[in-house]
Short mmCIF file of C-alpha atoms in Angstrom, two decimals:
data_model
loop_
_atom_site.label_atom_id
_atom_site.label_comp_id
_atom_site.label_asym_id
_atom_site.label_seq_id
_atom_site.Cartn_x
_atom_site.Cartn_y
_atom_site.Cartn_z
CA ALA A 246 92.10 44.34 263.56
CA CYS A 247 89.06 46.58 263.68
CA ALA A 248 85.59 45.87 262.34
CA GLN A 249 84.41 49.15 260.89
CA GLY A 250 80.79 48.28 260.20
CA ARG A 251 79.27 49.01 256.82
CA LEU A 252 80.41 52.63 256.43
CA PRO A 253 84.18 53.03 256.87
CA PRO A 254 85.59 56.24 258.33
CA PRO A 255 87.30 58.41 255.71
CA GLN A 256 90.76 58.34 257.37
CA SER A 257 91.31 54.57 257.14
CA ALA A 258 91.65 52.25 254.19
CA PRO A 259 89.51 49.25 255.17
CA ARG A 260 88.64 46.30 253.00
CA CYS A 261 84.96 45.51 252.77
CA GLN A 262 82.84 42.59 251.73
CA PHE A 263 79.93 43.49 249.45
CA GLY A 264 77.00 44.19 251.74
CA GLY A 265 78.96 42.99 254.76
CA ALA A 266 81.77 43.67 257.16
CA CYS A 267 84.67 46.08 256.72
CA PHE A 268 88.06 45.49 258.34
CA SER A 269 91.12 47.64 258.90
CA VAL A 270 94.48 46.81 260.50
CA HIS A 271 96.46 49.08 262.78
CA LEU A 272 100.02 47.98 263.58
CA VAL A 273 100.73 48.98 267.17
CA ASN A 274 102.20 46.87 269.95
CA SER A 275 99.40 47.08 272.52
CA SER A 276 97.27 45.18 275.00
CA TYR A 277 93.82 43.82 274.19
CA ALA A 278 92.19 46.69 276.11
CA GLU A 279 94.28 49.29 274.26
CA ALA A 280 93.43 47.71 270.90
CA ARG A 281 89.72 47.69 271.77
CA SER A 282 89.90 51.36 272.75
CA ALA A 283 91.78 52.26 269.53
CA CYS A 284 89.12 50.57 267.40
CA GLY A 285 86.41 52.41 269.35
CA SER A 286 88.11 55.73 268.64
CA ARG A 287 87.87 54.84 264.92
CA ARG A 288 84.09 54.25 265.26
CA GLY A 289 84.53 50.48 265.16
CA SER A 290 85.14 47.51 267.42
CA LEU A 291 87.67 44.72 267.54
CA ALA A 292 87.05 42.48 264.56
CA TRP A 293 84.93 39.37 264.72
CA VAL A 294 83.85 37.02 261.98
CA SER A 295 80.79 34.82 261.66
CA THR A 296 81.34 33.29 258.21
CA GLU A 297 84.18 31.73 256.27
CA ALA A 298 83.91 34.54 253.68
CA GLU A 299 84.47 37.16 256.39
CA LEU A 300 87.41 35.15 257.71
CA ARG A 301 89.00 35.04 254.23
CA LEU A 302 88.58 38.81 253.91
CA LEU A 303 90.13 39.39 257.34
CA LEU A 304 93.02 37.01 256.59
CA GLY A 305 93.71 38.89 253.36
CA VAL A 306 93.83 42.24 255.16
CA LEU A 307 96.10 40.82 257.87
CA ALA A 308 98.40 39.11 255.36
CA GLU A 309 98.95 42.46 253.62
CA ALA A 310 99.83 44.09 256.96
CA ALA A 311 102.06 41.30 258.35
CA VAL A 312 105.73 42.26 258.55
CA GLY A 313 108.54 39.75 257.97
CA PRO A 314 108.52 35.96 257.97
CA ALA A 315 107.79 35.55 261.70
CA PRO A 316 104.23 34.89 262.90
CA SER A 317 102.22 38.00 263.79
CA LEU A 318 99.51 38.09 266.45
CA PHE A 319 96.59 40.45 265.82
CA TRP A 320 94.01 41.28 268.48
CA VAL A 321 90.44 40.51 267.45
CA GLY A 322 87.32 40.57 269.62
CA LEU A 323 87.69 36.99 270.89
CA ARG A 324 87.38 36.80 274.67
CA ARG A 325 86.43 34.34 277.42
CA ASN A 326 84.92 35.85 280.56
CA ALA A 327 86.02 34.69 284.02
CA SER A 328 82.72 32.85 284.52
CA ALA A 329 83.13 30.82 281.29
CA CYS A 330 85.13 27.62 281.09
CA THR A 331 87.35 26.10 278.42
CA TYR A 332 85.42 23.57 276.32
CA ALA A 333 87.67 21.43 274.11
CA GLU A 334 84.71 20.20 272.02
CA ARG A 335 83.62 23.70 270.91
CA PRO A 336 85.29 25.49 267.97
CA PHE A 337 86.08 28.58 270.08
CA ARG A 338 86.80 26.57 273.25
CA GLY A 339 84.45 28.74 275.35
CA PHE A 340 85.60 32.05 273.90
CA SER A 341 83.03 34.30 272.22
CA TRP A 342 83.08 37.39 270.07
CA GLU A 343 82.92 40.64 271.96
CA GLY A 344 80.46 42.97 270.27
CA ILE A 345 80.18 46.74 270.34
CA GLY A 346 80.29 48.16 273.86
CA GLY A 347 81.87 45.02 275.33
CA GLU A 348 78.72 42.91 275.03
CA ALA A 349 79.05 39.34 273.78
CA ALA A 350 78.07 38.95 270.14
CA SER A 351 75.97 35.84 269.80
CA GLN A 352 76.10 33.83 266.60
CA GLU A 353 76.60 30.27 265.45
CA VAL A 354 80.23 29.35 264.81
CA PRO A 355 81.11 27.32 261.71
CA ALA A 356 83.52 24.50 262.59
CA ALA A 357 86.00 25.80 259.98
CA LEU A 358 86.57 28.86 262.19
CA GLY A 359 87.81 26.72 265.09
CA ARG A 360 91.51 26.47 264.18
CA TRP A 361 93.88 26.97 267.14
CA VAL A 362 97.67 27.43 266.91
CA LYS A 363 97.91 26.26 270.52
CA GLU A 364 95.06 25.03 272.69
CA PRO A 365 93.99 27.58 275.32
CA VAL A 366 94.64 27.03 279.01
CA ASN A 367 91.95 24.89 280.65
CA SER A 368 90.39 27.36 283.07
CA CYS A 369 87.11 28.66 284.49
CA SER A 370 88.41 31.41 286.73
CA SER A 371 90.01 34.22 284.73
CA THR A 372 89.17 36.46 281.81
CA ARG A 373 91.27 35.52 278.77
CA CYS A 374 91.65 37.04 275.30
CA ALA A 375 92.68 35.41 272.05
CA GLY A 376 94.19 36.86 268.92
CA LEU A 377 94.57 35.66 265.37
CA GLN A 378 98.10 34.45 264.65
CA LEU A 379 99.14 34.66 261.03
CA THR A 380 102.31 33.29 259.47
CA PRO A 381 103.11 34.93 256.11
CA ALA A 382 104.15 31.58 254.58
CA VAL A 383 101.34 30.15 252.52
CA ALA A 384 99.98 26.72 253.38
CA PRO A 385 99.23 24.08 250.74
CA GLY A 386 96.18 25.16 248.76
CA GLY A 387 97.17 28.84 248.72
CA ASP A 388 95.75 29.82 252.11
CA PRO A 389 97.83 31.63 254.74
CA ASN A 390 98.80 29.71 257.87
CA TRP A 391 96.58 30.99 260.67
CA GLY A 392 94.97 30.07 263.97
CA TRP A 393 93.60 31.51 267.19
CA LYS A 394 96.03 31.94 270.07
CA GLU A 395 95.24 32.77 273.69
#
């Protein structure tokens, strides 16, 4: 899932929030590094969200792209550097959003964004990436089933 900034490139069909982020989805079986490079070639970066409204927009885009009833894992810019540890009490468990150019994007994280499908490995010694897992089945209340997964 790529964050396209405020002005989407003409070749893609991103969904945008008024005055905010734009997201596009590209279905390719690839590594985190390959996905990051592909987003960069589209003048974007791996997606990251800082508000619940942005998360809802991203979930909508991903739900439209998900294929079949099985869970789908989409790379987003969620990464934990080798020098960072796992923190069970934090919503992102020590992971942070990777901004443009590989720099960490700093922002406050609403607790509602801290939903994990499976808790990440407790570690302080290796770089780890997390994606957004989406199950097409809708949860009670009309929201898709989703969570972060290392």
